[in-house]
Structures are given as structure tokens and as C-alpha cells.
Short mmCIF file of C-alpha atoms and ligand atoms in Angstrom, two decimals:
data_model
loop_
_atom_site.label_atom_id
_atom_site.label_comp_id
_atom_site.label_asym_id
_atom_site.label_seq_id
_atom_site.Cartn_x
_atom_site.Cartn_y
_atom_site.Cartn_z
CA MET A 477 92.23 93.15 129.97
CA SER A 478 93.69 95.31 127.21
CA ALA A 479 91.29 97.12 124.88
CA ASN A 480 93.29 96.10 121.81
CA PRO A 481 91.42 93.13 120.28
CA TYR A 482 94.73 91.77 118.90
CA ASP A 483 96.03 91.58 122.47
CA GLN A 484 92.86 89.78 123.58
CA VAL A 485 93.00 87.26 120.72
CA PRO A 486 96.39 87.40 118.94
CA TYR A 487 96.22 86.90 115.18
CA HIS A 488 97.60 83.64 113.87
CA CYS A 489 99.98 85.07 111.22
CA GLN A 490 101.57 83.12 108.39
CA PRO A 491 104.19 83.71 105.70
CA ILE A 492 102.55 85.02 102.54
CA GLU A 493 104.44 83.53 99.60
CA TRP A 494 104.01 86.32 97.05
CA THR A 495 105.27 89.01 99.48
CA ALA A 496 108.89 87.82 99.07
CA PRO A 497 110.77 90.83 97.64
CA GLU A 498 112.13 88.91 94.65
CA ARG A 499 108.59 87.72 93.78
CA LEU A 500 107.22 91.29 94.07
CA ALA A 501 110.07 92.62 91.93
CA LEU A 502 109.48 89.94 89.28
CA CYS A 503 105.73 90.58 89.25
CA SER A 504 106.41 94.28 88.71
CA LEU A 505 108.96 93.60 85.97
CA LEU A 506 106.57 91.29 84.12
CA HIS A 507 104.01 94.11 84.04
CA GLY A 508 106.36 96.89 82.97
CA GLY A 509 106.86 98.32 86.49
CA PRO A 510 110.06 99.11 88.40
CA ALA A 511 112.15 96.30 89.88
CA PRO A 512 114.28 97.27 92.87
CA ASP A 513 117.84 95.96 92.99
CA LEU A 514 118.04 92.66 94.86
CA GLN A 515 121.71 92.99 95.83
CA GLN A 516 120.87 95.18 98.79
CA TYR A 517 117.47 96.54 99.79
CA ARG A 518 115.23 97.66 102.67
CA VAL A 519 111.84 96.14 103.54
CA LEU A 520 109.20 97.60 105.88
CA GLU A 521 106.21 95.54 107.01
CA LEU A 522 103.35 97.52 108.55
CA GLY A 523 101.09 95.38 110.76
CA CYS A 524 103.73 92.65 110.92
CA GLY A 525 101.82 90.82 113.67
CA ASP A 526 103.91 88.10 115.33
CA GLY A 527 106.57 88.31 112.61
CA ALA A 528 105.65 85.02 110.89
CA ASN A 529 106.11 86.67 107.49
CA LEU A 530 109.15 88.86 108.24
CA LEU A 531 111.26 86.36 110.15
CA PRO A 532 111.73 83.87 107.24
CA LEU A 533 112.16 86.76 104.81
CA ALA A 534 115.02 88.16 106.90
CA TYR A 535 116.50 84.75 107.77
CA TYR A 536 117.10 83.78 104.13
CA ARG A 537 118.07 87.26 102.85
CA PRO A 538 121.04 88.45 104.92
CA GLN A 539 121.93 91.08 102.31
CA ALA A 540 118.72 93.05 103.03
CA GLU A 541 117.36 95.02 106.03
CA PHE A 542 113.88 94.33 107.45
CA ILE A 543 111.75 96.41 109.84
CA GLY A 544 108.37 95.42 111.27
CA ILE A 545 105.85 97.70 112.97
CA ASP A 546 102.80 96.61 114.91
CA GLY A 547 100.52 98.23 117.48
CA ALA A 548 99.71 95.09 119.48
CA ALA A 549 102.11 94.52 122.38
CA THR A 550 101.34 90.78 122.43
CA HIS A 551 102.29 90.45 118.76
CA ILE A 552 105.55 92.34 119.16
CA ASP A 553 106.44 90.34 122.30
CA THR A 554 105.95 87.10 120.36
CA ALA A 555 107.91 88.45 117.39
CA LEU A 556 110.80 89.53 119.63
CA GLY A 557 110.81 86.19 121.45
CA ARG A 558 111.14 84.34 118.15
CA LEU A 559 113.75 86.77 116.87
CA LYS A 560 115.88 86.11 119.96
CA GLN A 561 115.92 82.38 119.24
CA LEU A 562 117.40 82.87 115.76
CA ASP A 563 118.99 86.29 116.07
CA PRO A 564 119.28 87.41 112.45
CA CYS A 565 120.95 90.82 112.77
CA ASN A 566 119.04 92.31 109.78
CA LEU A 567 115.57 92.42 111.42
CA GLN A 568 114.08 94.92 113.89
CA TYR A 569 110.60 95.31 115.34
CA HIS A 570 108.94 98.46 116.67
CA HIS A 571 105.86 98.46 118.85
CA CYS A 572 103.89 101.52 117.80
CA ASP A 573 100.66 102.72 116.25
CA PHE A 574 100.69 103.48 112.51
CA GLN A 575 99.73 107.07 113.31
CA GLN A 576 102.97 107.53 115.28
CA ALA A 577 105.20 105.38 113.07
CA GLU A 578 106.63 108.20 110.93
CA SER A 579 108.86 109.41 113.77
CA ARG A 580 110.14 105.87 114.49
CA LEU A 581 111.53 105.33 110.99
CA ASP A 582 114.68 106.41 109.20
CA GLY A 583 115.07 106.63 105.44
CA ARG A 584 112.98 105.12 102.67
CA PHE A 585 112.25 101.56 101.63
CA ASP A 586 112.48 99.50 98.44
CA PHE A 587 109.58 97.31 99.52
CA ILE A 588 106.66 98.02 101.85
CA ILE A 589 104.36 95.12 102.77
CA VAL A 590 100.94 95.68 104.37
CA HIS A 591 98.99 92.41 104.44
CA GLY A 592 95.65 92.08 106.23
CA VAL A 593 95.47 95.67 107.40
CA PHE A 594 93.85 98.19 105.01
CA SER A 595 90.26 96.89 105.21
CA TRP A 596 90.44 96.27 108.93
CA VAL A 597 91.22 99.75 110.29
CA PRO A 598 89.10 102.94 110.58
CA ASP A 599 89.33 105.39 107.65
CA VAL A 600 91.57 107.79 109.58
CA VAL A 601 94.15 105.03 110.17
CA ARG A 602 93.85 103.84 106.55
CA ASP A 603 94.69 107.36 105.34
CA ALA A 604 97.59 107.63 107.80
CA LEU A 605 98.87 104.32 106.39
CA PHE A 606 98.62 105.59 102.81
CA GLU A 607 100.53 108.75 103.80
CA LEU A 608 103.20 106.76 105.61
CA CYS A 609 103.64 104.40 102.64
CA ALA A 610 103.83 107.26 100.14
CA SER A 611 106.42 109.14 102.19
CA ARG A 612 108.57 106.10 103.02
CA LEU A 613 108.55 104.32 99.64
CA LYS A 614 111.51 104.95 97.33
CA ASP A 615 110.69 106.37 93.89
CA ASP A 616 111.39 103.00 92.26
CA GLY A 617 110.11 101.01 95.26
CA LEU A 618 107.09 98.71 95.48
CA LEU A 619 104.19 98.81 97.92
CA TYR A 620 102.19 95.61 98.39
CA LEU A 621 98.88 95.58 100.23
CA ASN A 622 95.61 93.70 100.18
CA TYR A 623 92.01 94.60 100.94
CA ASN A 624 88.56 93.00 100.93
CA THR A 625 86.95 93.48 97.55
CA LYS A 626 83.43 94.36 96.53
CA PRO A 627 81.11 93.02 95.39
CA GLY A 628 82.28 89.43 96.10
CA TRP A 629 83.15 90.14 99.73
CA ASN A 630 79.57 91.35 100.34
CA ILE A 631 78.53 87.69 100.72
CA ARG A 632 81.08 87.35 103.52
CA GLY A 633 79.89 90.72 104.81
CA MET A 634 76.35 89.33 105.14
CA VAL A 635 77.64 86.41 107.17
CA ARG A 636 79.67 88.84 109.29
CA GLU A 637 76.55 90.94 110.01
CA TYR A 638 74.63 87.82 111.01
CA LEU A 639 77.43 86.69 113.34
CA LEU A 640 77.91 90.16 114.82
CA ALA A 641 74.20 90.39 115.66
CA HIS A 642 74.14 86.82 116.95
CA THR A 643 77.07 87.37 119.34
CA ARG A 644 76.29 90.92 120.51
CA ALA A 645 75.18 89.81 123.97
CA GLN A 646 78.40 87.92 124.70
CA PRO A 647 80.63 89.82 127.16
CA SER A 648 84.07 88.91 125.78
CA LEU A 649 85.68 88.35 122.41
CA THR A 650 86.46 84.75 123.36
CA GLU A 651 82.80 84.06 124.14
CA LYS A 652 81.72 85.79 120.92
CA ILE A 653 84.03 83.47 118.97
CA GLN A 654 82.54 80.37 120.62
CA GLN A 655 79.00 81.58 119.97
CA ALA A 656 79.84 82.46 116.34
CA ARG A 657 81.28 79.00 115.79
CA VAL A 658 78.14 77.32 117.16
CA ALA A 659 75.88 79.57 115.04
CA ALA A 660 77.93 78.97 111.87
CA GLY A 661 77.91 75.20 112.45
CA LYS A 662 74.12 75.13 112.85
CA MET A 663 73.61 77.27 109.78
CA THR A 664 75.94 75.08 107.68
CA ARG A 665 74.08 71.91 108.66
CA SER A 666 70.70 73.47 107.96
CA LEU A 667 71.75 74.86 104.55
CA ALA A 668 73.31 71.54 103.54
CA GLU A 669 69.79 70.15 103.09
CA GLU A 670 68.89 72.85 100.52
CA SER A 671 69.65 72.52 96.83
CA HIS A 672 69.16 76.13 95.70
CA PRO A 673 72.44 77.71 94.46
CA TYR A 674 72.02 80.61 96.90
CA SER A 675 71.82 78.18 99.84
CA LYS A 676 74.93 76.43 98.56
CA LEU A 677 76.83 79.72 98.28
CA LEU A 678 75.82 80.70 101.78
CA ALA A 679 76.56 77.23 103.19
CA ASN A 680 80.02 77.51 101.69
CA GLU A 681 80.63 80.80 103.51
CA PHE A 682 79.38 79.42 106.85
CA GLN A 683 81.55 76.34 106.35
CA PHE A 684 84.48 78.73 105.77
CA VAL A 685 83.78 80.20 109.25
CA CYS A 686 83.71 76.71 110.80
CA ASP A 687 86.98 75.69 109.10
CA ASN A 688 88.99 78.73 110.15
CA HIS A 689 90.97 79.38 113.28
CA ASP A 690 89.62 81.45 116.18
CA SER A 691 91.80 84.46 115.48
CA TYR A 692 90.49 84.66 111.90
CA LEU A 693 86.89 84.58 113.17
CA ALA A 694 87.72 87.32 115.67
CA HIS A 695 89.45 89.67 113.26
CA GLU A 696 87.53 89.05 110.03
CA PHE A 697 83.98 88.44 111.23
CA LEU A 698 83.70 89.94 114.72
CA THR A 699 85.95 92.99 114.35
CA GLU A 700 84.52 96.49 114.63
CA HIS A 701 86.07 97.62 111.34
CA ASN A 702 85.89 95.69 108.12
CA HIS A 703 85.53 97.76 105.00
CA ALA A 704 85.39 96.21 101.52
CA TYR A 705 86.12 98.42 98.49
CA TRP A 706 85.31 98.33 94.82
CA ARG A 707 88.58 98.09 92.94
CA SER A 708 87.97 101.43 91.19
CA GLU A 709 87.26 103.08 94.56
CA PHE A 710 90.46 101.74 96.12
CA MET A 711 92.55 102.72 93.09
CA SER A 712 91.24 106.32 93.31
CA LEU A 713 92.18 106.42 96.98
CA ALA A 714 95.70 105.16 96.25
CA ASN A 715 96.09 107.63 93.34
CA HIS A 716 95.14 110.44 95.70
CA PHE A 717 98.26 109.58 97.71
CA GLY A 718 100.48 109.47 94.61
CA LEU A 719 100.50 105.67 94.32
CA HIS A 720 100.03 103.96 90.96
CA TYR A 721 98.80 100.43 90.31
CA VAL A 722 101.36 98.05 88.80
CA ALA A 723 99.86 94.54 88.93
CA ASP A 724 98.27 91.95 91.21
CA ALA A 725 101.00 90.42 93.35
CA ASP A 726 99.25 87.01 93.20
CA HIS A 727 98.55 87.18 89.46
CA ASN A 728 100.24 83.78 88.97
CA TYR A 729 98.49 82.04 91.90
CA SER A 730 95.02 80.52 91.85
CA SER A 731 93.80 83.27 94.21
CA GLY A 732 94.62 86.06 91.76
CA ARG A 733 94.56 84.52 88.30
CA THR A 734 92.09 86.01 85.85
CA SER A 735 91.70 84.75 82.31
CA PRO A 736 92.58 87.46 79.74
CA SER A 737 89.64 86.16 77.69
CA LEU A 738 87.25 87.25 80.45
CA TYR A 739 88.16 90.90 79.82
CA LYS A 740 87.57 90.45 76.09
CA GLN A 741 84.29 88.62 76.66
CA ILE A 742 82.96 91.41 78.90
CA GLU A 743 83.96 94.04 76.36
CA THR A 744 82.63 92.30 73.25
CA GLN A 745 79.34 91.43 74.95
CA ASP A 746 78.90 95.06 76.05
CA LEU A 747 78.84 94.14 79.75
CA ILE A 748 81.35 96.68 81.08
CA GLY A 749 78.95 98.81 83.12
CA THR A 750 80.79 101.67 84.79
CA ASN A 751 84.22 100.02 85.11
CA LEU A 752 85.74 96.99 83.36
CA ASN A 753 87.85 95.86 86.34
CA ASP A 754 84.93 96.13 88.75
CA THR A 755 82.84 94.02 86.40
CA VAL A 756 85.63 91.44 86.09
CA ASP A 757 85.73 91.27 89.91
CA LEU A 758 81.95 90.84 89.95
CA VAL A 759 81.85 87.93 87.53
CA SER A 760 84.94 86.22 88.96
CA TYR A 761 83.55 86.41 92.54
CA ARG A 762 86.74 88.05 93.80
CA GLN A 763 86.72 88.66 97.56
CA LEU A 764 90.29 89.82 98.16
CA HIS A 765 92.58 91.92 96.02
CA THR A 766 96.38 92.07 96.37
CA PRO A 767 97.67 95.02 94.32
CA LEU A 768 101.21 96.22 93.96
CA PHE A 769 101.81 99.98 93.70
CA SER A 770 104.68 102.21 92.76
CA LYS A 771 105.23 105.97 92.90
CA THR A 772 106.09 105.95 89.21
CA PRO A 773 103.19 105.39 86.82
CA VAL A 774 103.67 102.25 84.71
CA GLY A 775 104.13 103.25 81.06
CA ILE A 776 103.54 100.28 78.79
CA PRO A 777 102.26 97.38 80.91
CA HIS A 778 104.55 94.87 79.16
CA PRO A 779 107.92 93.49 80.17
CA ASP A 780 111.08 94.63 78.48
CA PRO A 781 112.42 91.53 76.58
CA ASP A 782 116.03 92.61 77.09
CA ILE A 783 115.54 92.49 80.87
CA LEU A 784 113.58 89.25 80.74
CA ILE A 785 116.40 87.51 79.00
CA ASN A 786 118.35 87.71 82.29
CA LEU A 787 115.72 85.71 84.17
CA GLN A 788 116.14 82.27 85.60
CA VAL A 789 113.67 79.44 85.21
CA ALA A 790 112.73 76.51 87.45
CA SER A 791 110.37 73.73 86.46
CA CYS A 792 109.11 70.41 87.76
CA LEU A 793 107.12 69.59 84.62
CA GLN A 794 107.66 65.93 83.79
CA ALA A 795 107.48 64.21 80.41
CA ILE A 796 104.36 62.02 80.33
CA GLY A 797 105.98 59.25 78.32
CA PRO A 798 106.27 57.71 74.86
CA HIS A 799 102.49 57.23 74.55
CA LYS A 800 102.04 61.02 74.65
CA PRO A 801 105.25 62.52 73.22
CA HIS A 802 105.90 66.25 73.75
CA TRP A 803 103.37 66.40 76.61
CA TYR A 804 104.44 67.38 80.11
CA GLN A 805 102.59 67.15 83.40
CA HIS A 806 102.73 69.33 86.48
CA PRO A 807 102.38 67.61 89.91
CA ASN A 808 98.95 69.32 90.13
CA GLY A 809 97.83 67.14 87.20
CA TYR A 810 97.74 69.88 84.56
CA GLN A 811 99.22 68.85 81.20
CA VAL A 812 100.92 71.05 78.57
CA GLU A 813 102.35 70.39 75.12
CA ALA A 814 105.89 71.59 74.32
CA LYS A 815 106.30 71.75 70.55
CA ASP A 816 109.95 72.73 70.22
CA ASN A 817 112.81 70.27 70.76
CA GLY A 818 114.96 72.92 72.45
CA LEU A 819 112.19 73.55 74.97
CA LEU A 820 111.72 69.79 75.55
CA TYR A 821 115.41 69.45 76.32
CA ALA A 822 115.32 72.48 78.65
CA LEU A 823 112.32 71.08 80.58
CA ASP A 824 114.10 67.74 81.08
CA ARG A 825 117.23 69.50 82.35
CA LEU A 826 115.17 71.66 84.70
CA LEU A 827 113.41 68.64 86.19
CA ASP A 828 116.82 67.18 87.09
CA ILE A 829 117.80 70.26 89.11
CA TRP A 830 114.35 71.15 90.58
CA PRO A 831 113.75 73.15 92.83
CA ARG A 832 116.86 75.01 91.71
CA SER A 833 116.75 77.23 88.63
CA ALA A 834 118.96 77.86 85.60
CA PRO A 835 119.54 81.05 83.57
CA LEU A 836 117.33 81.27 80.49
CA ASP A 837 120.22 82.01 78.15
CA ALA A 838 122.16 78.97 79.41
CA LEU A 839 119.16 76.70 78.82
CA LEU A 840 117.92 77.82 75.45
CA GLU A 841 119.79 78.76 72.31
CA HIS A 842 117.22 81.39 71.29
CA PRO A 843 115.54 82.36 74.57
CA HIS A 844 113.72 85.40 73.07
CA GLN A 845 111.69 82.98 70.99
CA PHE A 846 110.24 81.31 74.07
CA LEU A 847 109.57 84.31 76.32
CA ASP A 848 105.82 84.48 75.64
CA ASP A 849 105.37 80.75 76.25
CA LEU A 850 107.45 80.85 79.44
CA ILE A 851 105.51 83.85 80.77
CA LEU A 852 102.24 82.06 79.99
CA LEU A 853 103.42 78.96 81.88
CA HIS A 854 104.62 81.14 84.78
CA ASN A 855 101.32 83.06 84.93
CA ASN A 856 99.48 79.75 85.10
CA GLY A 857 101.66 78.48 87.93
CA LEU A 858 103.17 75.68 85.81
CA LEU A 859 106.77 76.80 86.08
CA GLU A 860 108.62 79.56 87.91
CA LEU A 861 110.48 82.46 86.39
CA ARG A 862 112.88 83.91 88.95
CA LEU A 863 115.04 86.99 89.12
CA ALA A 864 118.78 86.48 89.36
CA GLY A 865 119.71 86.92 93.03
CA SER A 866 116.58 85.15 94.34
CA PRO A 867 117.32 82.81 97.25
CA SER A 868 117.77 79.28 96.06
CA PRO A 869 115.14 76.97 97.60
CA GLN A 870 116.58 74.15 99.67
CA GLU A 871 115.71 70.49 99.21
CA SER A 872 112.74 69.55 101.38
CA SER A 873 114.99 67.41 103.57
CA ASP A 874 117.24 70.37 104.52
CA PHE A 875 115.49 71.39 107.76
CA ASN A 876 117.19 74.40 109.36
CA PRO A 877 116.84 76.10 112.80
CA LEU A 878 114.10 78.44 111.47
CA ASN A 879 112.14 75.46 110.16
CA ALA A 880 112.46 73.64 113.48
CA LEU A 881 110.96 76.64 115.29
CA GLU A 882 108.19 77.12 112.73
CA GLN A 883 107.27 73.49 113.15
CA GLN A 884 106.89 74.05 116.90
CA TRP A 885 104.74 77.17 116.70
CA GLY A 886 102.69 76.49 113.58
CA ASN A 887 103.13 72.99 112.13
CA TYR A 888 104.65 74.31 108.95
CA TYR A 889 108.00 75.40 107.61
CA THR A 890 109.02 78.14 105.18
CA THR A 891 111.43 77.51 102.31
CA ALA A 892 114.08 79.99 101.17
CA ASN A 893 111.83 81.17 98.35
CA HIS A 894 109.07 81.83 100.90
CA GLN A 895 106.84 78.86 100.31
CA ARG A 896 104.92 77.74 103.35
CA VAL A 897 104.85 73.97 103.55
CA GLU A 898 102.06 72.68 105.76
CA LEU A 899 102.83 69.77 108.08
CA GLN A 900 99.31 69.48 109.49
CA THR A 901 96.17 70.83 107.89
CA HIS A 902 93.65 71.40 110.70
CA TYR A 903 93.69 75.04 111.76
CA ASN A 904 91.66 74.41 114.87
CA SER A 905 94.45 72.42 116.42
CA VAL A 906 96.92 75.29 115.91
CA GLU A 907 96.96 77.73 118.79
CA PRO A 908 98.57 81.17 118.46
CA ALA A 909 102.01 81.15 120.12
C1 LIG B 2034 94.81 90.98 110.69
S1 LIG B 2034 96.35 91.32 111.42
C2 LIG B 2034 97.43 90.96 110.09
C3 LIG B 2034 98.79 90.54 110.56
C4 LIG B 2034 99.74 90.06 109.46
N1 LIG B 2034 100.10 91.13 108.58
C5 LIG B 2034 99.12 88.91 108.69
O1 LIG B 2034 98.51 89.14 107.65
O2 LIG B 2034 99.20 87.76 109.13
C6 LIG B 2034 96.43 93.11 111.47
C7 LIG B 2034 97.64 93.64 112.22
O3 LIG B 2034 97.65 95.07 112.14
C8 LIG B 2034 97.96 95.60 113.44
N2 LIG B 2034 97.32 96.91 113.57
C9 LIG B 2034 96.00 97.19 113.39
N3 LIG B 2034 95.78 98.51 113.60
C10 LIG B 2034 96.98 99.05 113.92
C11 LIG B 2034 97.41 100.38 114.21
N4 LIG B 2034 96.55 101.39 114.26
N5 LIG B 2034 98.73 100.57 114.47
C12 LIG B 2034 99.61 99.54 114.44
N6 LIG B 2034 99.25 98.27 114.16
C13 LIG B 2034 97.96 98.03 113.91
C14 LIG B 2034 97.38 94.59 114.40
O4 LIG B 2034 97.99 94.66 115.67
C15 LIG B 2034 97.64 93.27 113.68
O5 LIG B 2034 98.88 92.71 114.02
#
């Protein structure tokens, strides 16, 4: 059996919505960072696994070039098998270790994506990755990565230590997974009888183990390397390699949203400690952080209104009805009030064309006036700002050959704007391809 744990238990990869180039570019733009041109661009994914993220990206974006690198032969074999079935000519995979990847690449990239890798490799590989990203990223390019975050991840780290100790005697990774699942199940049931908040927190983490698929257990809880970082510590590391923080790629998703009032509250109540961001992570129980970096330091972290005016907007907010005039509801149940008649009219027009978008200046007579409100709604996930040139999402009934394959291997399909739509929710019934 191969020594590579990803060959022993392949990772069950999935498309990550906010890694779509147009979403990364928009996120950067909204925070005053660079936004690569979407007419033609190059994307590199390091640790691309079985290609579940790259394949839909490439399939819907024929104008761009995509390259994936991964060190697990099983992953690359799966990725190549899937590629053959669809054959987009703008996607290539290379089987190689990150430490040898430099010589396998040509040129620089507008976007580099590294999801689920930085915390899970030894320090020497992490530094090689940073060097590779810094040398291969264009000056106005964007690097996306994520890592396990302290101090919130420490709770998961405690569970990991317990499971590692509990499964040490098992001879194979597969047996360790089975043993870990049994142990986590017993612990969850035992803690369920306790009412103390600590027991509830811990029970929640053990339940998380039970609910996840085998490959997640193997590579999050039973892996040799899993290093969580304080945000300030990780930012210093990135700065050392000439990379500058732009924004959180998932700032407008529930996983990454932080209330601006939390920052103010921590400051005014004199709670900062050594670092404001670290303290925000502490009080918001953040376990994973998804920063976006560029080689150019961000000047003023605000968007340029003259660029924003060229954005498109898509919305499925629906008027509640005559009993609550001016109020709109999102399918998630959240309600917002729109005070201006022009905005009311625009929201009604947008609902008619959802999920397609319309240019801001075609929708509103004085779009500048509404930029702050629209950004607020976007940041709260209530409507979508989009960059011109973003792929137009298809209607849910438009199943294409990619979707048919995704349904076979993972019970989901990916839309053109990189949303993963789940067809079945139980992970345990999904086996890696
Ligand atoms: C946890 S998986 C994440 C896969 C995918 N990015 C995702 O998030 O679904 C980590 C990936 O990094 C790859 N990897 C880890 N260390 C590597 C190395 N030294 N060289 C090349 N690939 C490596 C593994 O083979 C695996 O596919």
C-alpha cells in the first residue's frame, strides 16, 4: 500500500463557491484590492485533489486557462478520468509534489487557489508553497488559501488529540477511521445527557465527526500534520513572502461574515489584547480563515465608486405584499426594507430575471446613490453583485453533461457561477470516486 495517506483514503473534494475567479476578483475590488481582467486569465490550483473544484471552473470559463497540481496519484488519476469524459481543452493536471512544482510550470497566474492545504502539511512544505505562490502570482493577481484558525480550532484540536490517541493501536488508516467513528458516537451520546455549556460545545464537535465523511475524518482528525494559526501569526508568515492581505474570500457568506459592530465593541470596551483581529476571531469562535492575498499592498480598503458603477446585480428578493409595503424577503426568510421607489422597481425587475443579472446603471437612474446599500445587501448574502463578464448561471432545469457526471460521482451539480447544489444530504452515503 502506498505511504501517501491521500492514496490510502482519497479526499472527497467539492467545488468551493467563493473560489470562482470572478467572485475572488469582486471580493478584492470591494475591499480596494486589484481585480484581474476576466476576459482572459490563468488559474493555478495547488492541491487540486480529484479536480472537483477545477473541472466546473474550467468547463464554464472557456476563455481562461486552468492548471491543477496534486501529489496524490489516486487524485490525479480520478481527475484525469473525469477530464477525459468532458474534455475541456483549457484544463491540465500535473502529478507532482509542491516542492518540485516550480519546474513543471510556465509563466505566472492571475489567480492561485490553495484550499485545504496550508494547515495540513509540514512547515517545510508550507514554506515551499508560499514561495511557489509568490513567484508564480502576477503582480496584480490574487492568491486564495485557507487555514485552521486559532483559538477556535483548538476545540477541534482537542477532539483530534483524543481521537488520535484512541486509534493509535489500529494498524491501518481505514481501521483508525472506523474506531474514531465509534469513539465519537459514544462520546456524543454520553455528552448529550449533560447540560453544562462546555459539554454541549464538545458534544457538538463530536457530532461533527459523526456527521462527516470518512475522508474528512482521515485528513482533518487522524492526519499527522494539522497546524492551526493565529490570524496575526499567519499574516506575518505571508508578509515574509511578500504577500499582502486583501480580504476574506467568504466575507459575504455565513462562514466568513463578521459584524463591523463587533470590531467597534471590542475597541470601545478596551478588549483588544495584543491584536484586534485575533480577539475578533476569539469571540466569534472562528475555526477556519479564508484570506485573499495580493503582491501589491492594498491602499485604502474601500472600493472605487467609479469601478463599482460597472457592476451587475442579481436578486431574488420578493415583495412581501400590500400588508407590509416596501418590505422584501429573501428565500432564507430574512426581510429588508427598501425605502426608495427606484430601488423597489429595480428589485421587482431583478426578481423577474433571477438568477440572471442586470447592469447597475441600466437598473437605476442614480446608481451611485445606492452603492452603500447594495454592498451591505451583498455582504449579508441578500443579493449578488457580480462583475461584468461573470458566467451567467443557468436555470436549475438546464442540466448539462458536467452536471450529469457530478450527479453520478457526488450527488450534486455545480452551476455556472460555481454554486454547488446538493441532491442528497447524507455524506456517509457518498463514496469517493
Ligand atoms: C485536504 S486535500 C484538499 C483537496 C482540495 N483542495 C479540497 O479542498 O477539496 C489536500 C490535497 O493536497 C495534496 N497535497 C498534500 N501535500 C502535498 C504535497 N506535498 N505535494 C502535492 N500535493 C500535496 C493532497 O494530495 C490532497 O489532494
